[in-house]
Coordinates of C-alpha atoms and ligand atoms in Angstrom, one line a residue:
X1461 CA -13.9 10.4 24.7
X1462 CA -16.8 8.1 25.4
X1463 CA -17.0 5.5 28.4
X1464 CA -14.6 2.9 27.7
X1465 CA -16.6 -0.4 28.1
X1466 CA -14.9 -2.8 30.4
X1467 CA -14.3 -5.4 27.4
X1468 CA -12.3 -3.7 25.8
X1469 CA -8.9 -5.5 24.6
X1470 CA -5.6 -3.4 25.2
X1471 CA -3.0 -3.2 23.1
X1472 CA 0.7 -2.0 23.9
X1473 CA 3.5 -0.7 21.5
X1474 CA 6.4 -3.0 20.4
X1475 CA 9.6 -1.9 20.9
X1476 CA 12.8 -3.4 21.1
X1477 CA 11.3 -6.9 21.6
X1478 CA 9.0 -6.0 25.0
X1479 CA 5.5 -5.0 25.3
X1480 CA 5.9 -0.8 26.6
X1481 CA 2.5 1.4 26.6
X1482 CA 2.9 4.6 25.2
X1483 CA 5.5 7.0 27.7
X1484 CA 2.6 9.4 28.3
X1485 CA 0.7 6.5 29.3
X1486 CA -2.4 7.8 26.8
X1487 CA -4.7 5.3 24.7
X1488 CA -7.2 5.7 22.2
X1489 CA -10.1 3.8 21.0
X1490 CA -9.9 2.0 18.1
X1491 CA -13.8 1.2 16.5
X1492 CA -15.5 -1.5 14.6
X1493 CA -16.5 0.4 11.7
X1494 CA -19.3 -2.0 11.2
X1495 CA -21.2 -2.0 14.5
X1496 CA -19.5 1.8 15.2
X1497 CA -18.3 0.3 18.8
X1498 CA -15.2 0.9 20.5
X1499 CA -13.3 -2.5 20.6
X1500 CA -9.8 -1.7 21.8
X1501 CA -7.4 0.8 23.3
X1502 CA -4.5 1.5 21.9
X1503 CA -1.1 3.5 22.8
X1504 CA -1.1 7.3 21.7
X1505 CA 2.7 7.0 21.2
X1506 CA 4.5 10.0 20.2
X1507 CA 7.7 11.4 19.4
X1508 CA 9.6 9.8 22.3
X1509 CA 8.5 6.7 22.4
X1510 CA 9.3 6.8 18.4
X1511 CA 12.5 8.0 19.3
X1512 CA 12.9 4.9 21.7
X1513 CA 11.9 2.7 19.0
X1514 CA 14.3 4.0 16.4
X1515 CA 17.0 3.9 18.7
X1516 CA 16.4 0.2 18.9
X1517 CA 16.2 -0.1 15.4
X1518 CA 19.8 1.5 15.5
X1519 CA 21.5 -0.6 17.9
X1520 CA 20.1 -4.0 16.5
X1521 CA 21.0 -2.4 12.7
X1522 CA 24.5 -1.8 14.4
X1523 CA 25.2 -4.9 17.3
X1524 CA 23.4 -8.3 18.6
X1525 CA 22.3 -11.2 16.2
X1526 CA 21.1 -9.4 13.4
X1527 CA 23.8 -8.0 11.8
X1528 CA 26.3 -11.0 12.4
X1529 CA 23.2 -13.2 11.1
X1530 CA 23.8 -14.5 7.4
X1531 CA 22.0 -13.7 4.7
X1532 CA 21.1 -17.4 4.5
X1533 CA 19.9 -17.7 7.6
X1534 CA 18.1 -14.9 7.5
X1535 CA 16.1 -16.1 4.4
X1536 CA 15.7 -19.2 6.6
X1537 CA 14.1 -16.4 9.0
X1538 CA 12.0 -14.9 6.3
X1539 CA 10.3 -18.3 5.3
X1540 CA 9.5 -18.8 9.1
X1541 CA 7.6 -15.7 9.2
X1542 CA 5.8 -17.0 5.8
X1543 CA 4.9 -20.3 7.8
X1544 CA 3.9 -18.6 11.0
X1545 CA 1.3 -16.2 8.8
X1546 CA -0.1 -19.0 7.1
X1547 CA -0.4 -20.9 10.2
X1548 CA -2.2 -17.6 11.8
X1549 CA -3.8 -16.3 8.4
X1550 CA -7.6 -16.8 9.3
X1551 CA -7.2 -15.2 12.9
X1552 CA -5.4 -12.3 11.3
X1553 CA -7.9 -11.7 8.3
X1554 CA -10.2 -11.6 11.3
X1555 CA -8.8 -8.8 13.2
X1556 CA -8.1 -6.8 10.0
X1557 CA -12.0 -7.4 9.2
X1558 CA -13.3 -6.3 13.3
X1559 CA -10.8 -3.0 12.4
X1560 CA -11.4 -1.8 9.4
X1561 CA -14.4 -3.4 7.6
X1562 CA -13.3 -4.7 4.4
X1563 CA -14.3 -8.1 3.6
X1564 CA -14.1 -11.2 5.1
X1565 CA -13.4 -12.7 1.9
X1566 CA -11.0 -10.3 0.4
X1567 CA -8.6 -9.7 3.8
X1568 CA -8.5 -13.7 4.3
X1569 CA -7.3 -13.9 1.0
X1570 CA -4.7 -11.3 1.4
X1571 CA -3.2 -12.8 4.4
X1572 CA -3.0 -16.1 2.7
X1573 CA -1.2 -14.9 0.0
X1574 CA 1.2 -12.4 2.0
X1575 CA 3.4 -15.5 3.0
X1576 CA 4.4 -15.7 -0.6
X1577 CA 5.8 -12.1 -0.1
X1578 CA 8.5 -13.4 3.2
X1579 CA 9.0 -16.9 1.0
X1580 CA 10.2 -14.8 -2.2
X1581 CA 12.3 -12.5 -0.6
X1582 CA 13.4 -15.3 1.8
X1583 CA 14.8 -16.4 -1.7
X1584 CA 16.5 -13.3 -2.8
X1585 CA 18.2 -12.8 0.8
X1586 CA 21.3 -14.8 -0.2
X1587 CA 21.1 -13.6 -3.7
X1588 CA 21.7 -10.5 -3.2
X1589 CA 25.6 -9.5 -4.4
X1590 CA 27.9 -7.2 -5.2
X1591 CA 30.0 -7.4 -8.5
X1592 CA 33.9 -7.2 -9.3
X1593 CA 34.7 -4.9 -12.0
X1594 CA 38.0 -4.5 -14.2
X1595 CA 38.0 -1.1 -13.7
X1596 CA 40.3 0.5 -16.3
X1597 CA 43.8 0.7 -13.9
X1598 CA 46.7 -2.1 -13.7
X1599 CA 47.1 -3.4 -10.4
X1600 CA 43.5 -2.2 -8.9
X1601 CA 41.1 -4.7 -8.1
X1602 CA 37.4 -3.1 -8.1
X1603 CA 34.4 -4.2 -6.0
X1604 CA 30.7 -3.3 -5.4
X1605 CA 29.0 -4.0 -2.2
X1606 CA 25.8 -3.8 -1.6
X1607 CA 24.4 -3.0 2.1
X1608 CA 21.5 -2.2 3.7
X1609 CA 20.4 1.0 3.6
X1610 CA 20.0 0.9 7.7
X1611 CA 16.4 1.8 10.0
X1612 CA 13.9 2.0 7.8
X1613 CA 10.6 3.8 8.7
X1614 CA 7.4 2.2 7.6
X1615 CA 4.1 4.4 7.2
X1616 CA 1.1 2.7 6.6
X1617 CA -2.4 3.4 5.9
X1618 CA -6.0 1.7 7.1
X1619 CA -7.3 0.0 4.0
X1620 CA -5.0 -3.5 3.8
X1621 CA -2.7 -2.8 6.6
X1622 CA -0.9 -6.3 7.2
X1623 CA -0.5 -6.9 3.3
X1624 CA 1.2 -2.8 2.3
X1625 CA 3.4 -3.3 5.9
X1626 CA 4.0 -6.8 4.3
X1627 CA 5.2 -5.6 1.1
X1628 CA 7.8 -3.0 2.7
X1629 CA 8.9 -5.7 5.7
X1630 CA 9.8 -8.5 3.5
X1631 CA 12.2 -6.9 1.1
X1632 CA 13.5 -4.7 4.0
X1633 CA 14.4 -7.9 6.1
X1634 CA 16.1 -9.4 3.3
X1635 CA 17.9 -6.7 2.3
X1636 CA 19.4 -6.7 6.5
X1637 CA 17.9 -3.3 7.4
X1638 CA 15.8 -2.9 11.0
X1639 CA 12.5 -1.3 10.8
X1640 CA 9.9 0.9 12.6
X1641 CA 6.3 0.9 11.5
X1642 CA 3.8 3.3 11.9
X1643 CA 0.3 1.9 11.1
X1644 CA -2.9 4.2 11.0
X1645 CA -4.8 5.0 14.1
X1646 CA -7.5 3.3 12.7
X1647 CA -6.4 0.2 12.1
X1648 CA -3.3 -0.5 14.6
X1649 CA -4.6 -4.1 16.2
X1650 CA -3.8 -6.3 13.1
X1651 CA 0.0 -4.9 12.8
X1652 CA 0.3 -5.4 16.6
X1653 CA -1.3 -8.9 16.4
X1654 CA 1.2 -9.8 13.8
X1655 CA 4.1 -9.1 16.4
X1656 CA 2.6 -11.4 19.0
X1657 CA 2.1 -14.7 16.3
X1658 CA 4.3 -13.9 14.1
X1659 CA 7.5 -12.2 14.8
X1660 CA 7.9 -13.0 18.4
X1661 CA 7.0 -17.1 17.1
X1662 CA 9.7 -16.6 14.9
X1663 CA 12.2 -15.5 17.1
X1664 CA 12.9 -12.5 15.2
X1665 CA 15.9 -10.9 17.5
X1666 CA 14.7 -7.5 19.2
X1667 CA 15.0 -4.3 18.1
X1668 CA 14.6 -5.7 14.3
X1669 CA 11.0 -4.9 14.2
X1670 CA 9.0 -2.6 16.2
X1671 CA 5.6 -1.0 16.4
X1672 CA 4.8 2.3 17.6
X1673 CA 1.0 3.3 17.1
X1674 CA -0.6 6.8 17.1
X1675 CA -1.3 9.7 15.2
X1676 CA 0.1 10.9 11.9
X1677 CA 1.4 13.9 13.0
X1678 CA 2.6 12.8 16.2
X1679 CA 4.0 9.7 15.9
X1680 CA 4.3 9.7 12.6
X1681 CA 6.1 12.7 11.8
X1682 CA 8.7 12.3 14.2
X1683 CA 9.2 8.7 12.4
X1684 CA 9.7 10.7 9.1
X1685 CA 12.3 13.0 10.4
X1686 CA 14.1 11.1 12.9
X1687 CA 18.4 11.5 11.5
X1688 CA 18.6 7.7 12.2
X1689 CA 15.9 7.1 10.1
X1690 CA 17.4 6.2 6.6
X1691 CA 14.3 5.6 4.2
X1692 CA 10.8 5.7 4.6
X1693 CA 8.3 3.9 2.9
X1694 CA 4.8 5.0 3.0
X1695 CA 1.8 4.1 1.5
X1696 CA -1.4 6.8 2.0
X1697 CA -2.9 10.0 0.7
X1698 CA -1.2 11.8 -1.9
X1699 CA -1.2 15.2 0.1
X1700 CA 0.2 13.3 3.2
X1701 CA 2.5 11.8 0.7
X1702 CA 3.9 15.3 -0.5
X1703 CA 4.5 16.2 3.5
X1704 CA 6.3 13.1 4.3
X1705 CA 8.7 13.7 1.1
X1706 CA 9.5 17.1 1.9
X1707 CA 10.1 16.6 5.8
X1708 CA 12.4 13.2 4.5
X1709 CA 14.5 15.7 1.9
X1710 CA 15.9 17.8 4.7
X1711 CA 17.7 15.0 6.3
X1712 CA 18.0 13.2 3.1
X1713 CA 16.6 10.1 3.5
X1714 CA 16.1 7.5 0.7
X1715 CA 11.6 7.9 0.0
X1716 CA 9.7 5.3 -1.7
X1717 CA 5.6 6.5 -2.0
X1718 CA 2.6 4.8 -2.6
X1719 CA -0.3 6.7 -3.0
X1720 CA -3.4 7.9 -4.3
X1721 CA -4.9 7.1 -8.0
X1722 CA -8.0 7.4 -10.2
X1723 CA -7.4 4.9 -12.8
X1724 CA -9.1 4.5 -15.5
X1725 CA -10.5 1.1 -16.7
X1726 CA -11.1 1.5 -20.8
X1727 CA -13.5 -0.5 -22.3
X1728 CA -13.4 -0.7 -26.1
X1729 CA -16.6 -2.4 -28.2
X1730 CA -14.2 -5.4 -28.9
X1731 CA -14.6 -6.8 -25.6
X1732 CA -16.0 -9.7 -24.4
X1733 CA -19.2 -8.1 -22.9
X1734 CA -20.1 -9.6 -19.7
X1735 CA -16.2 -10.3 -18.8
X1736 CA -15.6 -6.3 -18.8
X1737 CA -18.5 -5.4 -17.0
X1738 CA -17.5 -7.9 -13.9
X1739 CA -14.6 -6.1 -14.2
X1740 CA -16.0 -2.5 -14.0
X1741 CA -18.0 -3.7 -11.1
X1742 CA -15.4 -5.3 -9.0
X1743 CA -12.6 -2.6 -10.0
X1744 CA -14.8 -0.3 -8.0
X1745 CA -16.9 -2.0 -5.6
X1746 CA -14.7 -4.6 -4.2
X1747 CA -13.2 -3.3 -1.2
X1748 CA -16.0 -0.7 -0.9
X1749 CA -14.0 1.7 -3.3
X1750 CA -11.2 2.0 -0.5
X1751 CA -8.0 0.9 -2.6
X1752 CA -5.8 3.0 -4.3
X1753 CA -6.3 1.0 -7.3
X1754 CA -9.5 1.1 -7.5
X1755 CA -11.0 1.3 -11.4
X1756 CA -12.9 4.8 -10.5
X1757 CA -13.3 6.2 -14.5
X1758 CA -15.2 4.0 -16.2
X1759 CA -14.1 4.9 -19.9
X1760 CA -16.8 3.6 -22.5
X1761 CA -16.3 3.3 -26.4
X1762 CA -19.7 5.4 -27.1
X1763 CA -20.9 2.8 -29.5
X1764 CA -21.3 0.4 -26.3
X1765 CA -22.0 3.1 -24.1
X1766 CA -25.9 2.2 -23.2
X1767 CA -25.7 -0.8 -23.5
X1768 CA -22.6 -1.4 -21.4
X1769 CA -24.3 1.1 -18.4
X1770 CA -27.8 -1.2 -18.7
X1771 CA -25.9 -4.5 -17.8
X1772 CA -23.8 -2.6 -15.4
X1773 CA -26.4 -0.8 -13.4
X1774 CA -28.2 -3.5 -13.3
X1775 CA -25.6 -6.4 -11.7
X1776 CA -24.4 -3.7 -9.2
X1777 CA -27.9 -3.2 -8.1
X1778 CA -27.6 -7.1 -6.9
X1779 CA -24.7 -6.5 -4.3
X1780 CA -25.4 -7.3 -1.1
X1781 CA -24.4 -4.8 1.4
X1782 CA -23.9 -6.1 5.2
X1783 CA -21.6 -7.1 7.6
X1784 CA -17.9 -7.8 6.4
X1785 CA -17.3 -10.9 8.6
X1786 CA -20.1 -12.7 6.7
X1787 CA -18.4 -14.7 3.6
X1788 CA -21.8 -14.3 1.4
X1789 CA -21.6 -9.7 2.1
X1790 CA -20.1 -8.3 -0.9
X1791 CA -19.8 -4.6 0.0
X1792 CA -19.0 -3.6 3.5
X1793 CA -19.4 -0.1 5.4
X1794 CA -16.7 2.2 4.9
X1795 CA -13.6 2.0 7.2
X1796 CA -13.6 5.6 8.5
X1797 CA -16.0 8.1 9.7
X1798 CA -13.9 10.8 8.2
X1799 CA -14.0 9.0 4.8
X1800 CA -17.6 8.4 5.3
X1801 CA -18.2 12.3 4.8
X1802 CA -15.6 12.5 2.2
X1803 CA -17.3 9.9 0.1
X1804 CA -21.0 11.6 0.7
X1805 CA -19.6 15.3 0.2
X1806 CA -18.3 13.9 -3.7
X1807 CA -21.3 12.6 -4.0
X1808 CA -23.0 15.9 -4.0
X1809 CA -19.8 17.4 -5.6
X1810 CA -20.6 15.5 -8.9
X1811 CA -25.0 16.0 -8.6
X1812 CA -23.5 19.8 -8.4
X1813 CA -21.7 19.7 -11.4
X1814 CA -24.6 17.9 -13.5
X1815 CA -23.3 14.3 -13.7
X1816 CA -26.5 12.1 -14.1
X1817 CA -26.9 9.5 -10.9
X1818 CA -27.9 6.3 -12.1
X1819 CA -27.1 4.2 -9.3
X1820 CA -27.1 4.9 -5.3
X1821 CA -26.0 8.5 -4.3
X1822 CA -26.0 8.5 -0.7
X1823 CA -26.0 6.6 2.3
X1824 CA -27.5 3.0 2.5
X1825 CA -29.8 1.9 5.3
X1826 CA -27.1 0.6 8.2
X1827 CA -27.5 -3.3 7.6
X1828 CA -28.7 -5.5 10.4
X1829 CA -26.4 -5.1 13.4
X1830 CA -24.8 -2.7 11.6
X1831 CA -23.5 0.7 12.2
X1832 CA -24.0 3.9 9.9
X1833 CA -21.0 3.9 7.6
X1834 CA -22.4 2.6 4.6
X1835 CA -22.8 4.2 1.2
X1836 CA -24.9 2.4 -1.6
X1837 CA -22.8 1.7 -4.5
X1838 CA -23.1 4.6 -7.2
X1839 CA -22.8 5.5 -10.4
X1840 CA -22.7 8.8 -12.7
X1841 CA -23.0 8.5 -16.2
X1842 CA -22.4 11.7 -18.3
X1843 CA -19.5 12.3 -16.6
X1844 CA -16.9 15.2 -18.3
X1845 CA -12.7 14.0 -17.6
X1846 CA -12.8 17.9 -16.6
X1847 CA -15.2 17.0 -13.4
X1848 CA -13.8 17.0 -9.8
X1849 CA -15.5 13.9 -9.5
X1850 CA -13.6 12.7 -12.6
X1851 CA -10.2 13.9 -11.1
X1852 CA -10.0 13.5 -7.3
X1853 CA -9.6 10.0 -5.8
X1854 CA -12.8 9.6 -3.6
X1855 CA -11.6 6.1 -2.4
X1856 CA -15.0 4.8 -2.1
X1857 CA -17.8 2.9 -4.0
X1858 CA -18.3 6.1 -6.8
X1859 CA -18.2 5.0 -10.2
X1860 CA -18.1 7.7 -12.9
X1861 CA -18.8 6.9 -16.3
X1862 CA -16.9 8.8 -19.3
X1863 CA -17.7 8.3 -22.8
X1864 CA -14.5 8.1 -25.7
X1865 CA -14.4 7.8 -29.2
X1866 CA -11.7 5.9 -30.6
X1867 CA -8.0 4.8 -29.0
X1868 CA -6.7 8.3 -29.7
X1869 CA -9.8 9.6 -27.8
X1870 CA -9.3 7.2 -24.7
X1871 CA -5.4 7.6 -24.3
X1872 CA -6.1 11.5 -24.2
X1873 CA -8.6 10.7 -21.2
X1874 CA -6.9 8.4 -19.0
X1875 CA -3.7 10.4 -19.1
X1876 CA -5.2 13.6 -18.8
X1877 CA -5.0 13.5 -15.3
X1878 CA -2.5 14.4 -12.0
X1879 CA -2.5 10.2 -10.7
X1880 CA -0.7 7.2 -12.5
X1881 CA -1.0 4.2 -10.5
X1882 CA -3.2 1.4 -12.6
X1883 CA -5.4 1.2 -15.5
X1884 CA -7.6 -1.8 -17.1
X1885 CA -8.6 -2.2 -21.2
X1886 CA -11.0 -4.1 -22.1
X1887 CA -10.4 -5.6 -26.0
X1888 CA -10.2 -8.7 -28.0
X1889 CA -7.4 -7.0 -30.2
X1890 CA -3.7 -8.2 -29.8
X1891 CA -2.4 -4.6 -31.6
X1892 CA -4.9 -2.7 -29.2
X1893 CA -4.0 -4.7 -25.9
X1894 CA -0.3 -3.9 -26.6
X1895 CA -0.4 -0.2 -27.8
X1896 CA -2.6 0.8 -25.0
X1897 CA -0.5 -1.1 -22.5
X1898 CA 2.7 1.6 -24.0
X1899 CA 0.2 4.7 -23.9
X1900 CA -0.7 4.7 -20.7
X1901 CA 1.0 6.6 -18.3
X1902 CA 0.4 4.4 -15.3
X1903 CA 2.5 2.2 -13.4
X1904 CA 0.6 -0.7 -14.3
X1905 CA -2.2 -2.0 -17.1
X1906 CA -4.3 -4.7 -16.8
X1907 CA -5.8 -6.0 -20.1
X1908 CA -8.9 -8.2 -19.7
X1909 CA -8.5 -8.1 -16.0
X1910 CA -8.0 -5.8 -13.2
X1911 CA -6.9 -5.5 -9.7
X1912 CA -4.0 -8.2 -10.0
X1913 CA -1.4 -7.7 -7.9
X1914 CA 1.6 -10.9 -7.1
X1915 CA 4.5 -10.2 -5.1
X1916 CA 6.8 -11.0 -8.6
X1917 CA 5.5 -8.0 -10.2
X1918 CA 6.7 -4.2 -9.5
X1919 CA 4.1 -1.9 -8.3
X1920 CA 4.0 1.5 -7.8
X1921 CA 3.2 5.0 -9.7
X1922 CA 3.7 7.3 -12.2
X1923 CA 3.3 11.0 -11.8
X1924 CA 1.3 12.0 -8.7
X1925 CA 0.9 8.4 -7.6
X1926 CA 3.9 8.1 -6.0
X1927 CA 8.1 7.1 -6.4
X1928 CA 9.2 3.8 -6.6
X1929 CA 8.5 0.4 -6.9
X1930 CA 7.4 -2.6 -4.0
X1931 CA 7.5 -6.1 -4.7
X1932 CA 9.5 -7.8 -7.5
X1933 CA 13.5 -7.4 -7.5
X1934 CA 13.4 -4.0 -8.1
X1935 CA 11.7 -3.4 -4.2
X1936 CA 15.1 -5.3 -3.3
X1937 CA 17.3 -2.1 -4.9
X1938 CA 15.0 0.5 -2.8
X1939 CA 16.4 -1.3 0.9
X1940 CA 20.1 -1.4 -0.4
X1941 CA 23.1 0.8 -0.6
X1942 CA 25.7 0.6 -3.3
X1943 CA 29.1 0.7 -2.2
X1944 CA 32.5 1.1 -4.8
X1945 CA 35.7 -0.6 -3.1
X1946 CA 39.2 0.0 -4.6
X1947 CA 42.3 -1.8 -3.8
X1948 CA 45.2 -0.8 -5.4
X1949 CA 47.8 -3.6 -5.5
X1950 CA 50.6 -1.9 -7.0
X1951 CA 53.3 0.1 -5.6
X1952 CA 52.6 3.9 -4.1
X1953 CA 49.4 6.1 -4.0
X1954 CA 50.6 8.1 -6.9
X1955 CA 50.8 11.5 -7.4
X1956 CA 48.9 13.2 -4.2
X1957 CA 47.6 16.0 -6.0
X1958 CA 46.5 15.0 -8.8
X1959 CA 43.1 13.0 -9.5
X1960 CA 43.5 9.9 -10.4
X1961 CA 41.7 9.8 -13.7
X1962 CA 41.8 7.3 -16.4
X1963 CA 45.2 8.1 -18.5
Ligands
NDP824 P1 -3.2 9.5 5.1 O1 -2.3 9.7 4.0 O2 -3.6 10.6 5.9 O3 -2.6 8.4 6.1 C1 -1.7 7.4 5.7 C2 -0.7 7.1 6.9 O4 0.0 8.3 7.1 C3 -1.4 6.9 8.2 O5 -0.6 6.0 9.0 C4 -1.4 8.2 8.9 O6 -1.6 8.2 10.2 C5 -0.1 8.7 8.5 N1 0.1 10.2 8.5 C6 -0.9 11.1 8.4 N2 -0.3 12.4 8.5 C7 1.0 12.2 8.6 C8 2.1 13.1 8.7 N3 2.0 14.4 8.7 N4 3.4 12.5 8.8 C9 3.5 11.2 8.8 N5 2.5 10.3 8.7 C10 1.3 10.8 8.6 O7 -4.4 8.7 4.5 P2 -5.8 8.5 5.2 O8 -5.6 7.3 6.0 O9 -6.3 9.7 6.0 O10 -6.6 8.5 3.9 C11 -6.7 9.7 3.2 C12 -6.6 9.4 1.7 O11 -5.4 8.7 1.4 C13 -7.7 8.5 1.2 O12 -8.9 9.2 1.0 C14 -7.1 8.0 0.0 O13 -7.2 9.0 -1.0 C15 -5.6 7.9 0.3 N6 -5.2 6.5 0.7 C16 -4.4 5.9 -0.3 C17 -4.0 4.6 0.0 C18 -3.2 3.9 -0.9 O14 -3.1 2.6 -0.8 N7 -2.5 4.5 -1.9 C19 -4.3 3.9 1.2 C20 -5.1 4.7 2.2 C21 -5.5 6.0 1.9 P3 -3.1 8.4 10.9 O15 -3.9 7.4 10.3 O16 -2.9 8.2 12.3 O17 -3.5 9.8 10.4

């Protein structure tokens, strides 16, 4: 490990509403992926300080405020966390920017808008209910109650890691479970930051939320098979994403994933022009690539093809690469060394397998102040669906081109592929807009826009892309239990060896 400068900020684990370092006492850097500088130490937690945490979890799931809180008031808690993160918003997209080098821009936004996520499910708190049913005996009276599913365990990756914990923690809270959340060792500052403004400002009561940081496979593992543990959410690789659904099977825990893509965006010759090509651009430059969403097949009607590629090459060429805190930088570096090589190595995957490099194709000049982790935005035209480069998520600024036919031609494409997670169209034509929205095997379409996402609307994946949904009602069912209640108000039990079936 390098000298730890003296400046260095230091960060400590939540856990049952105090401020712990990890047992072992050991910290790790966490760096600045712009200027490449250590910035803060954080707590290598592992398995027993997880286990500490979840044990909280447990006892505030089971005893203290939380559970005899009701669901009204703990809506009334929810909105106070939406007004505490819009109150702290600009500090937070600040610390989100310092640890993983997205945008300025983009991350402020994101924190504005994640209040809207505790203010919605605020709503639903008191609205979620059971349901009486006239079940088909005389004298029972039939109930369904619905409960929380208990200590949840949150993983969460580096590229928007306040807004994906967001999206798990709100419908969680609502629903009355207790949670655990492991963020990436990459980016732990913003999570923990969050807990300081946030949660402890709101009074949230202790043991309800805590934070353990560290590895994957040493804090977070133990998160995913801890037998208190009763779902995990995580959102991350798709590999990592396989791991964490077998090791959550064995103790049979509820799983909700959300992971990797390479969606296409399908732009048809009825488009508006310039509209689709802003699209293209920011579906896979914006966030430097690094979003699961990210547009990364660029499928072009051949009658368009050149003429589509010109405009395109030519407005990506203008973005200005530099440092993420600046408002006017529209690419930033890229948020991990590890992903910095990954990126680069596909890079010379797709020059290996003949795709034509029109734009970029290796790393940019560090900008001004800057570290090394930038890779110039890039493009391959001639690209085959059969490609590696047209089938593996890269999850950075690599933009490869595939020509179709007609509709038939670009349905076969898009879904000819392991992911599901998003795709865009591009057309003027209702029938088209509609049809392709149906075809497409993909958790969600965008038609003459892409990259929308509002905490009203599911989201999630089909296929390889992950199980379930976040945001929208439907998150709500993923937190809950269902329980059947049956009275019987009439005289006896019946006979006691016979099941009582419908007569
Ligand atoms: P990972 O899937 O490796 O990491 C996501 C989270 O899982 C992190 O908190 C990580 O911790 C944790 N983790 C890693 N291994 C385990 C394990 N065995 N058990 C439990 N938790 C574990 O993603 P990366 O951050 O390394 O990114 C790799 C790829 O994932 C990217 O290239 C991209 O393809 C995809 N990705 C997808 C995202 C999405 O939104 N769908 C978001 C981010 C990445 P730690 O960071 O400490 O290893």
């Amino acid at each position: 490990m390098p000298d730890i400068p003296a400046t260095l900020k230091t960060y400590q684990a939540h856990i049952d509403g105090k401020w712990v370092d990890a047992a072992s006492g050991k910290t790790f850097q966490t760096i600045n992926p712009y200027t490449g500088e250590p910035w803060a130490l954080i707590p290598e937690c592992d398995k027993e300080d997880v286990d500490r945490a979840v044990r909280a979890a447990a006892r505030a799931f089971e005893s203290g405020p939380w559970p005899g809180m009701t669901q009204t008031a703990r809506g009334r808690l929810l909105r106070r966390i939406a007004a505490l993160i819009e109150k702290h918003a600009q500090h937070l997209a600040e610390i989100e920017v310092r640890d993983n080098g997205k945008l300025i821009s983009e991350m402020h936004a994101q924190t504005k808008y994640l209040p809207e996520w505790f203010n919605y499910y605020g709503g639903l708190a008191d609205k979620i209910q059971g349901a009486v049913v006239p079940v088909d005996r005389p004298d029972h009276f039939t109930y369904i109650l619905k409960e929380p599913v208990g200590v949840c365990g949150f993983i969460i990756p580096w590229n928007s890691p306040l807004m994906l914990a967001g999206w798990k923690l709100a419908p969680a809270l609502a629903a009355g479970c207790t949670v655990v959340i492991k963020p990436s060792e990459f980016t732990s500052a913003s999570l923990l930051e969050f807990m300081r403004l946030v949660i402890q400002e709101a009074e949230v009561p202790p043991g309800v939320i805590n934070v353990v940081t560290g590895y994957g496979a040493v804090a977070g593992e133990p998160l995913v098979t801890h037998p208190l543990v009763s779902k995990v959410a995580f959102t991350g690789g798709t590999l990592t994403g396989a791991r964490v659904n077998e090791l959550a099977a064995k103790t049979f825990k509820k799983v909700s994933l959300e992971l990797g893509g390479k969606s296409p965006n399908i732009v048809f010759d009825d488009c508006v022009l310039d509209d689709a090509v802003s699209g293209a651009i920011s579906g896979i430059f914006a966030a430097t690539g690094q979003t699961c969403i990210a547009g990364s097949r660029l499928l072009l009607q051949e009658t368009i093809h050149d003429k589509f590629v010109e405009k395109l090459v030519a407005m990506a060429k203008t973005a200005r690469l530099g440092d993420p805190s600046l408002p006017t930088t529209q690419v930033g570096p890229v948020t991990t060394p590890p992903q910095y090589r990954k990126i680069l190595g596909y890079i010379d995957i797709a020059k290996g397998e003949g795709a034509k490099c029109v734009l970029g194709g290796g790393p940019a000049p560090a900008a001004e102040g800057g570290g090394t982790y930038f890779v110039k935005p890039t493009i391959f035209t001639g690209v085959e669906n059969r490609m590696r480069i047209a089938q593996e998520e890269v999850f950075g600024p690599v933009l490869s081109v595939i020509k179709f036919k007609d509709e038939e031609d670009a349905v076969r494409i898009a879904n000819d592929i392991a992911y599901g997670l998003g795709a865009g169209v591009w057309t003027q034509s209702v029938r088209r807009a509609h049809t392709m929205a149906r075809r497409i095997k993909a958790g969600t379409v965008w038609v003459n826009t892409y990259r929308a996402v509002s905490f009203l609307m599911p989201f999630g994946g089909y296929k390889a892309s992950g199980l379930g949904r976040e945001n929208g009602m439907e998150a709500i069912e993923g937190y809950l239990q269902t329980k059947s209640v049956w009275i019987n108000n009439g005289p006896g039990g019946g006979n006691p060896f016979i099941m009582k079936t419908a007569s």
